[in-house]
Coordinates of C-alpha atoms and ligand atoms in Angstrom, one line a residue:
M1 CA 0.1 0.1 0.0
R2 CA 1.2 3.4 -0.9
Y3 CA 0.3 5.8 1.7
L4 CA 0.3 9.8 1.9
I5 CA 1.4 10.8 5.3
V6 CA 0.5 14.6 6.5
S7 CA 0.6 15.8 10.2
D8 CA 0.1 19.3 11.6
I9 CA -1.8 20.8 8.9
H10 CA -3.1 23.7 11.2
A11 CA -6.1 24.9 9.1
N12 CA -3.6 26.1 6.4
W13 CA -5.3 25.2 3.3
H14 CA -3.3 26.7 0.8
A15 CA -0.2 24.7 1.9
L16 CA -2.5 21.6 2.2
E17 CA -3.8 22.0 -1.6
A18 CA 0.0 22.3 -2.9
V19 CA 0.8 19.1 -1.0
L20 CA -2.2 17.3 -2.4
R21 CA -1.7 18.6 -6.1
Q22 CA 2.1 17.6 -6.1
A23 CA 1.2 14.4 -4.4
S24 CA -1.4 13.4 -6.7
G25 CA -1.3 9.9 -8.1
Q26 CA 1.3 8.9 -5.9
Y27 CA -0.5 7.3 -3.2
E28 CA -3.5 5.1 -2.6
R29 CA -4.5 6.1 1.4
I30 CA -4.0 9.4 3.4
L31 CA -3.0 8.9 7.2
C32 CA -2.6 11.8 9.5
C33 CA -0.6 12.4 12.6
G34 CA -3.1 14.9 14.0
D35 CA -3.6 18.9 14.3
L36 CA -5.8 19.6 11.7
V37 CA -6.6 23.1 13.2
G38 CA -5.2 25.6 15.4
Y39 CA -2.9 28.7 14.0
G40 CA -4.4 28.8 10.5
A41 CA -7.5 30.7 8.9
D42 CA -9.5 27.6 7.3
P43 CA -10.0 25.1 9.7
N44 CA -13.4 24.5 7.9
R45 CA -12.0 23.6 4.8
V46 CA -9.2 21.5 6.1
V47 CA -11.5 19.5 8.3
D48 CA -14.2 19.2 5.4
W49 CA -11.3 17.7 3.5
A50 CA -9.9 15.4 6.2
R51 CA -13.9 14.0 6.6
E52 CA -13.9 13.2 2.9
N53 CA -10.4 11.9 2.4
V54 CA -8.4 10.9 5.4
D55 CA -8.1 7.2 5.6
V56 CA -6.5 7.0 9.4
I57 CA -6.0 9.9 11.8
V58 CA -5.1 10.6 15.3
R59 CA -6.0 13.9 17.2
G60 CA -3.4 16.5 18.1
N61 CA -3.2 18.9 21.1
H62 CA -4.7 21.7 19.2
D63 CA -7.6 19.3 18.1
K64 CA -8.6 18.9 21.6
G65 CA -7.8 22.2 22.6
C66 CA -10.1 23.8 19.8
V67 CA -13.1 21.8 20.6
G68 CA -13.0 22.2 24.5
L69 CA -11.5 18.7 25.3
D70 CA -8.2 20.4 26.6
D71 CA -7.7 23.1 28.8
L72 CA -5.7 25.9 26.9
E73 CA -3.6 27.3 30.1
W74 CA -0.6 26.0 28.8
F75 CA -1.0 27.2 25.4
N76 CA 0.8 30.6 24.4
T77 CA -1.2 33.6 23.9
A78 CA -1.3 33.5 20.1
A79 CA -2.3 29.6 20.2
R80 CA -5.0 30.3 22.8
Q81 CA -6.6 33.1 20.8
S82 CA -6.6 31.1 17.6
A83 CA -8.3 28.0 19.7
H84 CA -10.8 30.3 20.6
W85 CA -11.3 31.9 17.2
T86 CA -11.2 28.5 15.7
Q87 CA -14.0 26.8 18.3
A88 CA -16.2 29.8 17.2
V89 CA -16.2 29.4 13.5
L90 CA -16.1 25.7 13.4
T91 CA -19.3 24.0 11.8
D92 CA -21.3 21.8 14.2
A93 CA -20.1 18.6 11.9
N94 CA -16.7 19.7 12.1
L95 CA -16.8 20.4 15.9
A96 CA -18.3 16.7 16.1
Y97 CA -15.7 15.1 13.9
L98 CA -12.7 16.7 15.9
T99 CA -14.2 15.6 19.3
Q100 CA -14.4 11.9 18.2
L101 CA -10.9 11.7 16.8
P102 CA -8.8 9.1 18.4
Q103 CA -6.0 9.2 20.4
G104 CA -2.7 7.2 19.4
P105 CA -1.3 5.0 19.2
V106 CA -3.8 3.7 16.4
V107 CA -2.8 0.9 14.5
V108 CA -2.4 0.7 10.7
E109 CA -0.9 -2.7 9.2
D110 CA 2.4 -3.4 11.3
F111 CA 3.0 0.1 12.1
R112 CA 1.3 2.9 14.1
L113 CA 0.4 6.6 14.1
V114 CA 0.8 8.9 16.9
H115 CA 0.6 12.7 17.5
G116 CA 3.3 13.2 20.3
S117 CA 5.3 10.1 21.3
P118 CA 4.2 6.3 21.7
L119 CA 3.7 6.9 25.3
D120 CA 2.0 10.2 25.5
E121 CA -0.1 12.1 23.0
D122 CA 1.2 15.3 24.3
E123 CA 4.8 14.6 24.7
Y124 CA 7.5 16.2 22.2
L125 CA 10.2 14.1 20.8
I126 CA 12.4 17.1 19.5
G127 CA 15.8 15.7 20.7
D128 CA 18.1 12.4 20.7
A129 CA 17.3 12.0 24.1
D130 CA 13.9 12.3 23.6
V131 CA 13.7 9.5 21.3
A132 CA 16.1 7.5 23.2
G133 CA 13.7 7.5 26.1
V134 CA 10.6 6.0 24.5
A135 CA 13.0 3.1 22.8
G136 CA 12.3 0.6 25.5
Y137 CA 8.3 1.0 24.9
L138 CA 8.0 0.5 21.2
D139 CA 5.8 -2.4 20.1
A140 CA 5.9 -2.2 16.4
P141 CA 8.5 -1.6 14.1
V142 CA 7.5 1.7 12.8
Y143 CA 5.5 4.6 14.6
F144 CA 4.8 7.7 12.6
F145 CA 4.7 10.9 14.6
G146 CA 4.0 14.5 14.3
H147 CA 3.8 17.7 17.0
T148 CA 7.3 19.0 16.6
H149 CA 7.2 20.0 13.0
F150 CA 10.5 18.8 12.3
Q151 CA 10.8 16.2 9.3
R152 CA 13.0 13.6 10.8
A153 CA 13.8 10.0 11.2
Y154 CA 15.3 7.7 13.7
R155 CA 16.5 4.3 13.9
L156 CA 16.6 2.4 16.8
S157 CA 18.1 -1.1 18.0
G158 CA 18.6 -2.2 21.3
G159 CA 20.5 0.7 23.3
S160 CA 21.5 2.4 20.1
L161 CA 19.8 5.7 18.3
R162 CA 20.5 7.1 14.8
R163 CA 18.7 9.9 13.1
L164 CA 18.7 9.1 9.6
E165 CA 19.7 11.9 7.1
F166 CA 16.1 11.8 5.6
E167 CA 16.5 13.9 2.4
G168 CA 15.4 11.0 -0.1
P169 CA 13.7 7.4 -0.3
C170 CA 14.5 5.8 2.9
A171 CA 14.5 1.9 2.9
L172 CA 13.6 0.4 6.2
E173 CA 15.6 -2.4 7.6
S174 CA 14.1 -5.4 9.4
G175 CA 15.4 -5.9 13.0
F176 CA 15.2 -2.0 13.8
A177 CA 12.6 0.1 15.0
Y178 CA 11.7 3.6 13.6
L179 CA 10.1 6.7 14.5
I180 CA 9.5 9.2 11.7
N181 CA 8.2 12.5 11.6
P182 CA 6.5 13.4 8.1
G183 CA 7.1 17.4 9.0
S184 CA 4.2 20.1 9.3
V185 CA 2.3 20.5 6.3
S186 CA 1.7 24.5 7.7
Q187 CA 4.5 25.7 9.9
P188 CA 7.7 23.6 9.3
R189 CA 10.5 24.5 11.9
D190 CA 13.7 23.9 10.0
H191 CA 13.6 27.5 8.4
D192 CA 12.5 25.8 5.3
P193 CA 8.9 27.2 4.7
R194 CA 7.8 24.9 2.0
A195 CA 5.0 22.3 3.3
A196 CA 6.5 19.1 4.6
Y197 CA 5.0 15.6 4.0
A198 CA 5.9 12.3 3.4
Y199 CA 5.1 8.8 1.5
Y200 CA 5.3 5.6 2.8
D201 CA 5.4 2.5 0.7
S202 CA 4.5 -0.4 3.0
T203 CA 5.3 -3.1 0.6
A204 CA 8.5 -1.7 -0.3
R205 CA 9.1 -0.7 3.1
V206 CA 10.4 2.9 1.9
V207 CA 9.9 6.2 3.3
T208 CA 10.1 9.2 1.4
P209 CA 10.3 13.1 2.9
A210 CA 9.0 15.5 0.2
R211 CA 8.2 19.3 0.5
A212 CA 5.6 21.4 -1.6
A213 CA 6.0 25.3 -2.3
Y214 CA 2.9 27.1 -2.2
D215 CA 1.6 30.5 -1.8
I216 CA 2.6 31.7 1.3
E217 CA 1.1 35.3 1.0
K218 CA -2.7 33.9 0.5
A219 CA -2.3 31.9 3.8
Q220 CA -1.0 35.0 5.5
A221 CA -3.4 37.4 4.1
R222 CA -6.5 34.9 5.2
I223 CA -4.7 34.9 9.0
L224 CA -4.7 38.4 9.0
N225 CA -8.2 39.1 7.5
A226 CA -9.5 36.9 9.9
G227 CA -8.2 39.1 12.9
L228 CA -5.5 36.2 14.3
P229 CA -2.6 37.1 15.8
P230 CA -0.5 38.8 12.8
L231 CA 2.7 36.7 14.2
L232 CA 1.1 33.5 13.2
A233 CA 1.0 35.0 9.5
H234 CA 4.6 36.2 9.7
R235 CA 6.0 32.7 10.9
L236 CA 4.9 30.9 7.7
A237 CA 7.4 32.8 5.6
R238 CA 10.3 32.3 8.2
G239 CA 10.0 28.1 8.3
T240 CA 9.6 28.5 12.3
Ligands
LIG1 ZN1 1.1 21.0 15.5

């Protein structure tokens, strides 16, 4: 099966549209590691699309925050303002969809989807030490995760951990466990503002990272016109 894997779309329709255009014809099913909404100005368009097109999804912390499933006190001010705005504009059907999204890990074939980490949906796996910390708890050979907005892949075996180069197709070897983040569609934080995503061919066991350029100015204008905090627009161009 050939999968398109997206994560952290954050209501950025223009970025998502560019990914779908670029990926067209190259996958059979769509997987999402969470955070459909929050930050961006097109939550209904993105959730409408997800309801129709995403085959398997886990919830993200912003999905929870925007529907009242989590208190927002640990969100920063801009994230909190955007969560309140999102909750107010979401249609009833989209609120209902976000409210019932499953907590990870969710099983797909022999691999798993999570938002944060295999142990805690809200935990950030940012540094090597974070990834090493969950190594002893994996019960599948491959986990796809999101949350950090960094497009990265790690290979683990016993006590050893290696961060892979992850710039082109990457063949997964048996006997290892892998933790793979497709990156964020809307808001990458590696100083490359293009939308990040990945493909996974589960038959060939090859994962391929990808980037798609999109019309950032249009996404920024949507955020500013909605009255959302300007920094949420500005950061899109910086890739931070
Ligand atoms: Zn996110």
